[in-house]
Structure formats: structure tokens, C-alpha cells
Amino acid sequence: MTEEQLQVALKKFEGLVREQSERSDRIKAQKEFIDYDALDKIIIGVCGGDGIGPIITKESARVLKFMLADEVAAGKVEFRDIDGLTLENRVACGKAIPDDVLEELKACHVILKGPTTTPQAGGPVKNIESANVAMRRALDLFANVRPVKIKEQGIDWTFFRENTEGAYAVGSKGIHVDDDLAFDFVVATSEGTERIARMAYDYAKRNGKERVSIINKANVIKTTDGKFLNICKKVGEEYPEITTDEWYIDITTAKLIDEKRRRDFKVFILPNLYGDIITDEAAEFQGGVGTAGSANLGKRYAMFEAIHGSAPRMIQEGRGDYADPCSMLRATVMLLSHIGKQEKADLLERALDICMLEEKKYQITGRPDGATCQQFGDYVMETVKSLMK
Ligand code: IPM
Ligand code: MG
């Protein structure tokens, strides 16, 4: 490393410190959560994304539009289709989210979003940042809430994944000091940690969950995970009726497959990267990532999506029409609940339980031996209609 390379690296690091300090100040200045009841109209943006995204989003948007038809007719809800969040568009303008698309997103309150493809570093496509990560940051969607439930096994988990900090905060701004030395950075702020912890504990309290588990690796990642752990524990002290425990991420991955112990877990709070990893593992017990939805919540905006990617292989192999819309439909349940339509959310959840777990008239396999995405969408629509009678 030359003296010049050192200075360049330090300058870049200085930039990151300034940027993150400003972000921390912005979090502190934030007001209360948006009150949907106080709005004249809730605007819901529908964004198909890439790969199987538009196919699975179409089915969930169809169900959502049907269930909110009265609200739309009364002018209380408006749907907006947002088309520009495709890989082609993003690569063409060299941005994770094109400016005009971001404007459209910001004009909504709530977004239903299909998966978007993220080009890999070193691949043939221009290396732009993940649209997910960029959207979470741009709309400050700090909580990624991912439920996993398996009734017959007594599993009822809700993951509160911190969604804007940790290894993701400056994930695409690591520093190559020279050819031999590279750094990535992990970021934790007090306010950023406190708000996710509070949301998880409030949820636990409201829903009668007796335990909150704080996941970390503070024995090694001492500074940021240590801060995360301490702040979460401090917030937990305000909820004496809830038992707090703390688990290192490595043993957590093991305990989730321990049939005797895993039922004890209820609510998890996790730094961003651990939350990313462990929610894929957790969803697998429930039937795979295709069955799991997720809510990305902030104070002003909320975005609902599948927990999986855009499955480009399915498209390449011509199997896109056989994609499973269940993750997006589960996300739709969370959307309805989030905007205060709890009865409708319960009804759709019931319909999905019937279609996915109980009656199972159509099975999705991802291949021509299974149902198509549209057939499954029809099935869910029929089931919703029969429950509404
Ligand atoms: C998720 C995904 C994203 C993430 C990818 C697509 C960037 O895996 O939502 O869990 O890492 O957060
Ligand atoms: Mg993930």
C-alpha cells in the first residue's frame, strides 16, 4: 500500500462516517408513524419487478384489488401501477431505482412489490445495487417483519429484521485500498437499533408473546453487535412481562432445527444480515421461501414483498407461468393488516391456509406437473369469495 492509497481510503472512510452520521441525525428527527385512518385516501403502488415478479404480483394484486373494491369505489383507496422497476430500466440508467420510479414510489403510501433481480459483482450485467436494498434505504423502511407459522409443530415465529443498517448500510461502498486489501463496513446507530427493538417488543406485548430473543454475534463483532444487543436489552427492560433472551447467530441456526427447543422462540430481533440469512432457513420449515411474505415498515412508507428473489432460472427454462404466488399473497395479508383492514387480512389468511395447507385442490410445483400461477390465483379468488358469503 502506498501513502497515496492510504489517503484515498481514509478519505472514502471519512465520507462514509459523515454520511452515516447524517443518517443517524435524520432518524432522530423523524416524527410519529403515519396514521392511515387520518388520510383522505391511501395510495397503493403495485410494482411487478423482474423474472417471475410480474407473474406472481399480478395474482396478488388481483386479489387485493378485489378485496378493496369498495374502498376504491368510495375513493378511500387508489391503486397505481408502477412499471419502471425492471432490470433493463435500472441498468439503462445505471441506478438501483431510476429517479422517475422513485418519485412514483414516494407518491404512494404503501407498495406491493414483486422481486427484482440484483446483478452480482463481476457478472456480465452492470453492477448496480439491489433495488430492494435501495428502496428500503430511500423510503427508510427500517423493519423487515417476517412471520413463519407451522401450527401442527407449534411453531409461531415473527422475525424483526433491522432493515437499513448493519452490513447493508454501506454494503455497496466497501473500499479496495489496493489490490491486496479490501474493507466492508457494518454500521449500527442508537436510534436505528432502538426503533427496531421497540417495534418488536410492542408487537410482542400487543400479541401476548411471552418471549423476545435478541440475535447477535457480540462475542466477535463486538462493537456494532455489542451496541445492538445492549440497546435491545435496555428496551426490553421496559417490558417486564416479556422474557428477553439472547442468542448468538450460529447457535440460533442450530436451535431452529432442534424440534424440542424451537417452539420456545416467539419473536426475534436481528441485525440485518443475520435476519436475511435466518429468515430463509425459517421459511424452509414452512414449505420454502415461496410460502413466506414480508413487510418492510417505516414511519412514512411501507412495502410488502416476497422473501425470495426473481427466479431468473425459472424464466430461462420457460417455467415462469408455474411460479408460486403464495409469498406475495402472504405479503398481501400483511399489507391489509398494516393499513387497518384486519378483517380482510384475516379472511385472506384463512383462504390461503385453506388453499395452501388444508384443502390443497391445486398444488404448485414450479413445473408443468403442477398448477399454474394463474390457476392458483383463481383458486384463491374463489376461496375468498366463498368465505365472504
Ligand atoms: C431479502 C433478499 C435481499 C436481501 C436481496 C435480494 C438483496 O435476500 O429480501 O431477504 O438480502 O435483503
Ligand atoms: Mg434474503
Short mmCIF file of C-alpha atoms and ligand atoms in Angstrom, two decimals:
data_model
loop_
_atom_site.label_atom_id
_atom_site.label_comp_id
_atom_site.label_asym_id
_atom_site.label_seq_id
_atom_site.Cartn_x
_atom_site.Cartn_y
_atom_site.Cartn_z
CA MET A 1 0.00 0.00 0.00
CA THR A 2 1.33 3.43 -0.88
CA GLU A 3 0.83 6.55 1.21
CA GLU A 4 -1.47 7.85 -1.54
CA GLN A 5 -3.63 4.70 -1.43
CA LEU A 6 -3.91 5.07 2.33
CA GLN A 7 -5.03 8.69 1.98
CA VAL A 8 -7.61 7.78 -0.68
CA ALA A 9 -9.01 5.03 1.58
CA LEU A 10 -9.15 7.37 4.59
CA LYS A 11 -10.94 9.99 2.52
CA LYS A 12 -13.53 7.42 1.44
CA PHE A 13 -13.97 6.28 5.03
CA GLU A 14 -14.43 9.88 6.12
CA GLY A 15 -17.20 10.19 3.54
CA LEU A 16 -18.96 7.14 4.95
CA VAL A 17 -18.69 8.39 8.52
CA ARG A 18 -20.18 11.76 7.54
CA GLU A 19 -22.96 10.15 5.52
CA GLN A 20 -23.92 7.73 8.30
CA SER A 21 -23.79 10.42 10.95
CA GLU A 22 -26.22 12.49 8.88
CA ARG A 23 -28.47 9.45 8.51
CA SER A 24 -28.42 8.97 12.27
CA ASP A 25 -29.49 12.62 12.73
CA ARG A 26 -32.30 12.16 10.22
CA ILE A 27 -33.63 9.18 12.18
CA LYS A 28 -33.62 11.25 15.36
CA ALA A 29 -35.61 13.97 13.63
CA GLN A 30 -38.33 11.59 12.48
CA LYS A 31 -41.89 12.07 13.58
CA GLU A 32 -44.56 9.57 14.51
CA PHE A 33 -45.83 6.73 12.35
CA ILE A 34 -48.28 7.68 9.62
CA ASP A 35 -51.93 7.30 10.60
CA TYR A 36 -53.78 5.68 7.71
CA ASP A 37 -57.18 6.44 9.24
CA ALA A 38 -56.39 10.14 9.11
CA LEU A 39 -55.67 10.07 5.35
CA ASP A 40 -58.36 11.01 2.83
CA LYS A 41 -57.04 8.29 0.59
CA ILE A 42 -54.46 5.52 0.82
CA ILE A 43 -52.40 5.19 -2.35
CA ILE A 44 -51.15 1.66 -3.05
CA GLY A 45 -48.41 1.28 -5.67
CA VAL A 46 -48.06 -2.05 -7.44
CA CYS A 47 -44.61 -2.82 -8.80
CA GLY A 48 -44.09 -6.11 -10.69
CA GLY A 49 -40.29 -6.24 -10.75
CA ASP A 50 -38.33 -8.81 -12.81
CA GLY A 51 -38.32 -12.51 -13.61
CA ILE A 52 -41.32 -14.20 -12.03
CA GLY A 53 -42.11 -10.89 -10.25
CA PRO A 54 -44.79 -9.60 -12.64
CA ILE A 55 -46.40 -13.06 -12.82
CA ILE A 56 -46.79 -13.54 -9.06
CA THR A 57 -47.53 -9.87 -8.39
CA LYS A 58 -50.40 -9.94 -10.89
CA GLU A 59 -52.21 -12.63 -8.89
CA SER A 60 -51.76 -10.94 -5.52
CA ALA A 61 -52.75 -7.53 -6.94
CA ARG A 62 -55.88 -9.12 -8.42
CA VAL A 63 -56.91 -10.49 -5.02
CA LEU A 64 -56.02 -7.22 -3.26
CA LYS A 65 -57.96 -5.09 -5.75
CA PHE A 66 -60.96 -7.38 -5.39
CA MET A 67 -60.86 -7.20 -1.59
CA LEU A 68 -60.54 -3.41 -1.58
CA ALA A 69 -63.06 -2.76 -4.37
CA ASP A 70 -65.49 -0.97 -2.01
CA GLU A 71 -62.75 1.30 -0.69
CA VAL A 72 -61.65 2.10 -4.25
CA ALA A 73 -65.24 2.88 -5.27
CA ALA A 74 -65.59 5.17 -2.24
CA GLY A 75 -62.36 6.99 -3.15
CA LYS A 76 -60.62 5.82 0.06
CA VAL A 77 -58.02 3.71 -1.74
CA GLU A 78 -56.29 4.26 -5.07
CA PHE A 79 -54.10 1.75 -6.92
CA ARG A 80 -51.20 2.87 -9.09
CA ASP A 81 -49.24 0.55 -11.34
CA ILE A 82 -45.54 1.35 -11.36
CA ASP A 83 -43.84 -0.31 -14.32
CA GLY A 84 -40.32 1.05 -14.39
CA LEU A 85 -38.58 -1.10 -11.77
CA THR A 86 -37.19 -3.63 -14.26
CA LEU A 87 -33.58 -4.73 -14.56
CA GLU A 88 -33.39 -3.35 -18.15
CA ASN A 89 -34.53 0.07 -16.98
CA ARG A 90 -32.27 0.08 -13.95
CA VAL A 91 -29.22 -0.99 -15.96
CA ALA A 92 -30.03 1.55 -18.71
CA CYS A 93 -29.92 4.45 -16.26
CA GLY A 94 -27.22 2.89 -14.06
CA LYS A 95 -29.29 3.31 -10.90
CA ALA A 96 -30.76 0.87 -8.39
CA ILE A 97 -34.02 2.80 -8.66
CA PRO A 98 -34.49 5.20 -11.61
CA ASP A 99 -35.32 8.74 -10.42
CA ASP A 100 -38.77 8.83 -12.01
CA VAL A 101 -39.67 5.47 -10.43
CA LEU A 102 -38.53 6.70 -7.03
CA GLU A 103 -40.77 9.74 -7.45
CA GLU A 104 -43.72 7.47 -8.27
CA LEU A 105 -42.96 5.28 -5.24
CA LYS A 106 -42.71 8.29 -2.97
CA ALA A 107 -46.14 9.47 -4.10
CA CYS A 108 -47.65 6.27 -2.64
CA HIS A 109 -48.21 5.29 0.97
CA VAL A 110 -47.94 1.56 0.60
CA ILE A 111 -46.25 -0.58 -2.06
CA LEU A 112 -46.81 -4.15 -3.17
CA LYS A 113 -43.57 -5.14 -4.84
CA GLY A 114 -42.53 -8.19 -6.83
CA PRO A 115 -38.94 -9.48 -6.61
CA THR A 116 -36.26 -7.61 -8.54
CA THR A 117 -33.06 -9.11 -9.97
CA THR A 118 -29.79 -7.98 -8.40
CA PRO A 119 -26.75 -8.22 -10.67
CA GLN A 120 -23.79 -9.90 -8.99
CA ALA A 121 -20.43 -8.18 -8.71
CA GLY A 122 -18.17 -9.45 -11.52
CA GLY A 123 -21.11 -10.67 -13.66
CA PRO A 124 -21.93 -9.64 -17.23
CA VAL A 125 -24.57 -7.08 -16.26
CA LYS A 126 -23.61 -3.66 -14.91
CA ASN A 127 -23.03 -3.93 -11.17
CA ILE A 128 -25.83 -1.75 -9.80
CA GLU A 129 -27.05 -2.01 -6.23
CA SER A 130 -30.02 -4.19 -5.27
CA ALA A 131 -33.31 -2.36 -5.86
CA ASN A 132 -34.63 -3.90 -2.61
CA VAL A 133 -31.81 -2.55 -0.55
CA ALA A 134 -32.02 0.84 -2.26
CA MET A 135 -35.78 1.06 -1.71
CA ARG A 136 -35.51 0.11 1.94
CA ARG A 137 -32.95 2.87 2.34
CA ALA A 138 -34.68 5.51 0.20
CA LEU A 139 -38.02 5.03 1.96
CA ASP A 140 -36.38 4.35 5.34
CA LEU A 141 -38.15 1.02 5.74
CA PHE A 142 -36.31 0.10 8.90
CA ALA A 143 -38.21 -3.01 9.98
CA ASN A 144 -38.43 -6.16 7.95
CA VAL A 145 -41.13 -8.27 9.56
CA ARG A 146 -41.26 -11.92 8.50
CA PRO A 147 -43.67 -14.38 10.11
CA VAL A 148 -43.27 -18.17 9.93
CA LYS A 149 -46.03 -20.41 11.28
CA ILE A 150 -46.47 -24.17 11.36
CA LYS A 151 -49.48 -24.91 13.52
CA GLU A 152 -49.07 -28.65 13.86
CA GLN A 153 -45.49 -28.24 15.03
CA GLY A 154 -46.29 -25.43 17.43
CA ILE A 155 -44.05 -23.02 15.51
CA ASP A 156 -45.15 -19.40 15.59
CA TRP A 157 -42.19 -17.15 14.89
CA THR A 158 -42.06 -13.48 13.97
CA PHE A 159 -38.73 -12.08 12.86
CA PHE A 160 -38.00 -8.37 13.23
CA ARG A 161 -35.01 -7.91 10.96
CA GLU A 162 -33.34 -4.50 11.14
CA ASN A 163 -33.54 -3.39 7.53
CA THR A 164 -31.40 -0.31 6.88
CA GLU A 165 -28.21 -0.74 8.92
CA GLY A 166 -25.70 -3.47 9.77
CA ALA A 167 -23.81 -4.94 6.83
CA TYR A 168 -26.30 -3.37 4.39
CA ALA A 169 -25.99 0.32 5.34
CA VAL A 170 -22.96 0.88 3.12
CA GLY A 171 -22.93 -2.59 1.56
CA SER A 172 -22.08 -1.33 -1.90
CA LYS A 173 -19.49 1.18 -0.67
CA GLY A 174 -16.73 -1.05 0.61
CA ILE A 175 -13.14 0.09 -0.02
CA HIS A 176 -10.43 -1.62 -2.06
CA VAL A 177 -7.36 0.00 -0.52
CA ASP A 178 -5.06 -1.67 -3.03
CA ASP A 179 -5.05 -4.94 -4.99
CA ASP A 180 -4.50 -6.93 -1.81
CA LEU A 181 -6.61 -5.24 0.83
CA ALA A 182 -10.36 -4.63 0.93
CA PHE A 183 -12.82 -3.50 3.62
CA ASP A 184 -16.56 -3.70 4.05
CA PHE A 185 -18.31 -1.95 6.90
CA VAL A 186 -21.01 -2.74 9.45
CA VAL A 187 -22.97 0.18 10.86
CA ALA A 188 -25.10 0.45 14.00
CA THR A 189 -26.78 3.58 15.32
CA SER A 190 -28.51 4.01 18.66
CA GLU A 191 -31.76 5.32 17.22
CA GLY A 192 -31.73 2.81 14.40
CA THR A 193 -31.41 -0.05 16.88
CA GLU A 194 -33.87 1.35 19.36
CA ARG A 195 -36.66 1.73 16.81
CA ILE A 196 -36.49 -1.89 15.63
CA ALA A 197 -36.28 -3.15 19.22
CA ARG A 198 -39.28 -1.09 20.26
CA MET A 199 -41.31 -2.29 17.33
CA ALA A 200 -40.55 -5.93 18.17
CA TYR A 201 -41.36 -5.55 21.88
CA ASP A 202 -44.56 -3.58 21.14
CA TYR A 203 -45.61 -6.34 18.78
CA ALA A 204 -44.85 -8.99 21.41
CA LYS A 205 -46.84 -7.10 24.03
CA ARG A 206 -49.84 -6.47 21.76
CA ASN A 207 -49.95 -10.09 20.67
CA GLY A 208 -49.34 -11.75 24.02
CA LYS A 209 -45.98 -13.25 23.04
CA GLU A 210 -44.07 -14.08 26.17
CA ARG A 211 -40.53 -14.17 24.80
CA VAL A 212 -38.27 -11.95 22.68
CA SER A 213 -34.90 -13.30 21.52
CA ILE A 214 -32.11 -10.92 20.56
CA ILE A 215 -29.84 -12.49 17.95
CA ASN A 216 -26.25 -11.32 17.66
CA LYS A 217 -22.61 -12.26 17.40
CA ALA A 218 -21.39 -9.83 20.03
CA ASN A 219 -18.67 -12.24 21.11
CA VAL A 220 -16.82 -11.46 17.86
CA ILE A 221 -18.45 -8.46 16.17
CA LYS A 222 -18.05 -6.64 19.43
CA THR A 223 -18.66 -3.02 18.55
CA THR A 224 -21.78 -2.97 16.40
CA ASP A 225 -23.36 -6.23 17.58
CA GLY A 226 -22.46 -5.30 21.15
CA LYS A 227 -24.28 -1.99 20.71
CA PHE A 228 -27.24 -3.71 19.09
CA LEU A 229 -27.50 -6.24 21.92
CA ASN A 230 -27.19 -3.69 24.72
CA ILE A 231 -29.76 -1.31 23.28
CA CYS A 232 -32.26 -4.11 22.60
CA LYS A 233 -31.82 -5.39 26.17
CA LYS A 234 -32.36 -1.90 27.54
CA VAL A 235 -35.58 -1.50 25.57
CA GLY A 236 -36.60 -4.96 26.83
CA GLU A 237 -36.34 -3.75 30.44
CA GLU A 238 -39.36 -1.54 29.72
CA TYR A 239 -41.41 -4.70 29.10
CA PRO A 240 -41.11 -6.66 32.36
CA GLU A 241 -43.91 -9.05 31.37
CA ILE A 242 -41.80 -10.30 28.45
CA THR A 243 -38.83 -12.62 28.90
CA THR A 244 -35.78 -11.49 26.96
CA ASP A 245 -33.10 -13.91 25.95
CA GLU A 246 -30.04 -13.52 23.75
CA TRP A 247 -28.60 -15.96 21.27
CA TYR A 248 -25.56 -15.94 19.06
CA ILE A 249 -26.47 -16.30 15.42
CA ASP A 250 -24.53 -19.54 14.92
CA ILE A 251 -26.29 -21.45 17.69
CA THR A 252 -29.61 -19.92 16.57
CA THR A 253 -29.28 -21.60 13.18
CA ALA A 254 -28.81 -24.89 15.04
CA LYS A 255 -31.62 -24.37 17.57
CA LEU A 256 -34.13 -23.68 14.81
CA ILE A 257 -33.78 -27.30 13.75
CA ASP A 258 -33.95 -28.59 17.34
CA GLU A 259 -37.52 -29.83 17.50
CA LYS A 260 -37.58 -29.80 21.30
CA ARG A 261 -36.38 -26.22 21.70
CA ARG A 262 -37.52 -24.31 18.66
CA ARG A 263 -41.11 -23.89 19.85
CA ASP A 264 -39.86 -21.68 22.66
CA PHE A 265 -38.85 -18.98 20.22
CA LYS A 266 -41.58 -16.44 19.50
CA VAL A 267 -40.27 -13.02 18.49
CA PHE A 268 -36.75 -12.41 17.19
CA ILE A 269 -34.85 -9.16 16.81
CA LEU A 270 -31.93 -9.44 14.41
CA PRO A 271 -29.30 -7.26 12.78
CA ASN A 272 -29.82 -7.00 9.03
CA LEU A 273 -27.58 -9.75 7.65
CA TYR A 274 -28.45 -12.37 10.29
CA GLY A 275 -32.10 -11.58 9.66
CA ASP A 276 -31.60 -12.10 5.95
CA ILE A 277 -29.99 -15.49 6.43
CA ILE A 278 -32.13 -16.90 9.18
CA THR A 279 -35.48 -15.97 7.65
CA ASP A 280 -34.66 -18.10 4.60
CA GLU A 281 -33.88 -21.01 6.92
CA ALA A 282 -37.06 -20.43 8.92
CA ALA A 283 -39.24 -20.20 5.80
CA GLU A 284 -37.88 -23.54 4.62
CA PHE A 285 -39.63 -25.34 7.53
CA GLN A 286 -42.91 -23.83 6.42
CA GLY A 287 -42.59 -25.07 2.86
CA GLY A 288 -39.86 -22.88 1.40
CA VAL A 289 -39.22 -19.23 0.64
CA GLY A 290 -42.10 -19.36 -1.86
CA THR A 291 -44.53 -19.52 1.05
CA ALA A 292 -43.26 -16.56 3.08
CA GLY A 293 -44.20 -12.91 2.81
CA SER A 294 -42.55 -9.92 4.34
CA ALA A 295 -43.43 -6.41 5.45
CA ASN A 296 -40.87 -3.61 5.16
CA LEU A 297 -42.08 -0.91 7.51
CA GLY A 298 -41.03 2.66 8.10
CA LYS A 299 -42.70 5.64 9.70
CA ARG A 300 -43.97 7.15 6.45
CA TYR A 301 -43.88 4.26 3.93
CA ALA A 302 -44.43 0.53 3.92
CA MET A 303 -43.57 -2.04 1.28
CA PHE A 304 -44.74 -5.64 1.08
CA GLU A 305 -42.91 -8.33 -0.85
CA ALA A 306 -41.94 -11.99 -1.14
CA ILE A 307 -38.85 -13.01 0.81
CA HIS A 308 -37.31 -14.63 -2.25
CA GLY A 309 -35.75 -13.39 -5.47
CA SER A 310 -36.95 -13.16 -9.07
CA ALA A 311 -36.07 -16.79 -10.00
CA PRO A 312 -34.38 -16.00 -13.35
CA ARG A 313 -33.75 -19.73 -13.85
CA MET A 314 -37.50 -20.40 -13.96
CA ILE A 315 -37.86 -17.78 -16.69
CA GLN A 316 -34.86 -19.13 -18.67
CA GLU A 317 -36.32 -22.62 -18.52
CA GLY A 318 -39.74 -21.35 -19.60
CA ARG A 319 -41.40 -22.21 -16.28
CA GLY A 320 -42.41 -18.68 -15.25
CA ASP A 321 -46.13 -19.40 -15.54
CA TYR A 322 -45.75 -22.13 -12.91
CA ALA A 323 -44.30 -19.76 -10.31
CA ASP A 324 -45.80 -19.85 -6.81
CA PRO A 325 -47.68 -16.65 -5.88
CA CYS A 326 -48.08 -17.65 -2.21
CA SER A 327 -45.27 -15.49 -0.84
CA MET A 328 -46.80 -12.41 -2.46
CA LEU A 329 -50.26 -13.43 -1.25
CA ARG A 330 -48.93 -13.79 2.31
CA ALA A 331 -47.36 -10.33 1.91
CA THR A 332 -50.79 -9.08 0.80
CA VAL A 333 -52.26 -10.31 4.10
CA MET A 334 -49.66 -8.22 5.91
CA LEU A 335 -50.46 -5.21 3.73
CA LEU A 336 -54.18 -5.41 4.53
CA SER A 337 -53.46 -5.70 8.23
CA HIS A 338 -50.99 -2.82 8.12
CA ILE A 339 -53.48 -0.37 6.61
CA GLY A 340 -56.04 -1.28 9.25
CA LYS A 341 -58.15 -3.76 7.25
CA GLN A 342 -57.71 -6.52 9.82
CA GLU A 343 -60.92 -8.40 8.99
CA LYS A 344 -59.95 -8.58 5.35
CA ALA A 345 -56.45 -9.65 6.30
CA ASP A 346 -57.86 -12.44 8.46
CA LEU A 347 -60.16 -13.54 5.66
CA LEU A 348 -57.35 -13.71 3.11
CA GLU A 349 -55.14 -15.53 5.60
CA ARG A 350 -57.90 -18.06 6.18
CA ALA A 351 -58.31 -18.50 2.40
CA LEU A 352 -54.56 -19.05 1.99
CA ASP A 353 -54.50 -21.60 4.80
CA ILE A 354 -57.31 -23.48 3.03
CA CYS A 355 -55.60 -23.32 -0.38
CA MET A 356 -52.02 -23.94 0.77
CA LEU A 357 -52.36 -26.20 3.81
CA GLU A 358 -55.79 -27.80 4.14
CA GLU A 359 -57.89 -28.40 1.02
CA LYS A 360 -54.97 -28.05 -1.42
CA LYS A 361 -57.07 -28.50 -4.57
CA TYR A 362 -54.17 -27.21 -6.67
CA GLN A 363 -50.51 -27.86 -5.94
CA ILE A 364 -47.78 -25.60 -7.23
CA THR A 365 -44.58 -27.44 -8.09
CA GLY A 366 -42.89 -24.80 -10.22
CA ARG A 367 -43.16 -27.19 -13.18
CA PRO A 368 -45.80 -28.23 -15.73
CA ASP A 369 -46.85 -31.15 -13.50
CA GLY A 370 -48.26 -28.59 -11.06
CA ALA A 371 -50.82 -25.80 -11.27
CA THR A 372 -50.06 -22.50 -12.99
CA CYS A 373 -49.72 -19.31 -11.04
CA GLN A 374 -52.95 -18.05 -12.58
CA GLN A 375 -54.86 -21.25 -11.73
CA PHE A 376 -53.74 -20.87 -8.14
CA GLY A 377 -54.77 -17.21 -8.20
CA ASP A 378 -58.24 -18.25 -9.45
CA TYR A 379 -58.43 -20.81 -6.65
CA VAL A 380 -57.59 -18.20 -4.01
CA MET A 381 -60.15 -15.79 -5.52
CA GLU A 382 -62.86 -18.47 -5.42
CA THR A 383 -61.98 -19.34 -1.84
CA VAL A 384 -62.01 -15.68 -0.79
CA LYS A 385 -65.42 -15.22 -2.45
CA SER A 386 -66.87 -18.28 -0.76
CA LEU A 387 -65.62 -17.10 2.64
CA MET A 388 -67.19 -13.68 2.06
CA LYS A 389 -70.65 -15.18 1.56
C1 IPM B 1 -34.20 -10.50 1.06
C2 IPM B 1 -33.27 -10.65 -0.10
C3 IPM B 1 -32.48 -9.37 -0.34
C4 IPM B 1 -31.66 -9.08 0.89
C5 IPM B 1 -31.60 -9.39 -1.60
C6 IPM B 1 -32.43 -9.66 -2.82
C7 IPM B 1 -30.79 -8.15 -1.76
O1 IPM B 1 -32.43 -11.74 0.09
O2 IPM B 1 -35.11 -9.64 0.99
O3 IPM B 1 -34.04 -11.21 2.04
O4 IPM B 1 -30.50 -9.52 1.00
O5 IPM B 1 -32.16 -8.40 1.77
MG MG B 2 -32.83 -12.85 1.82
#
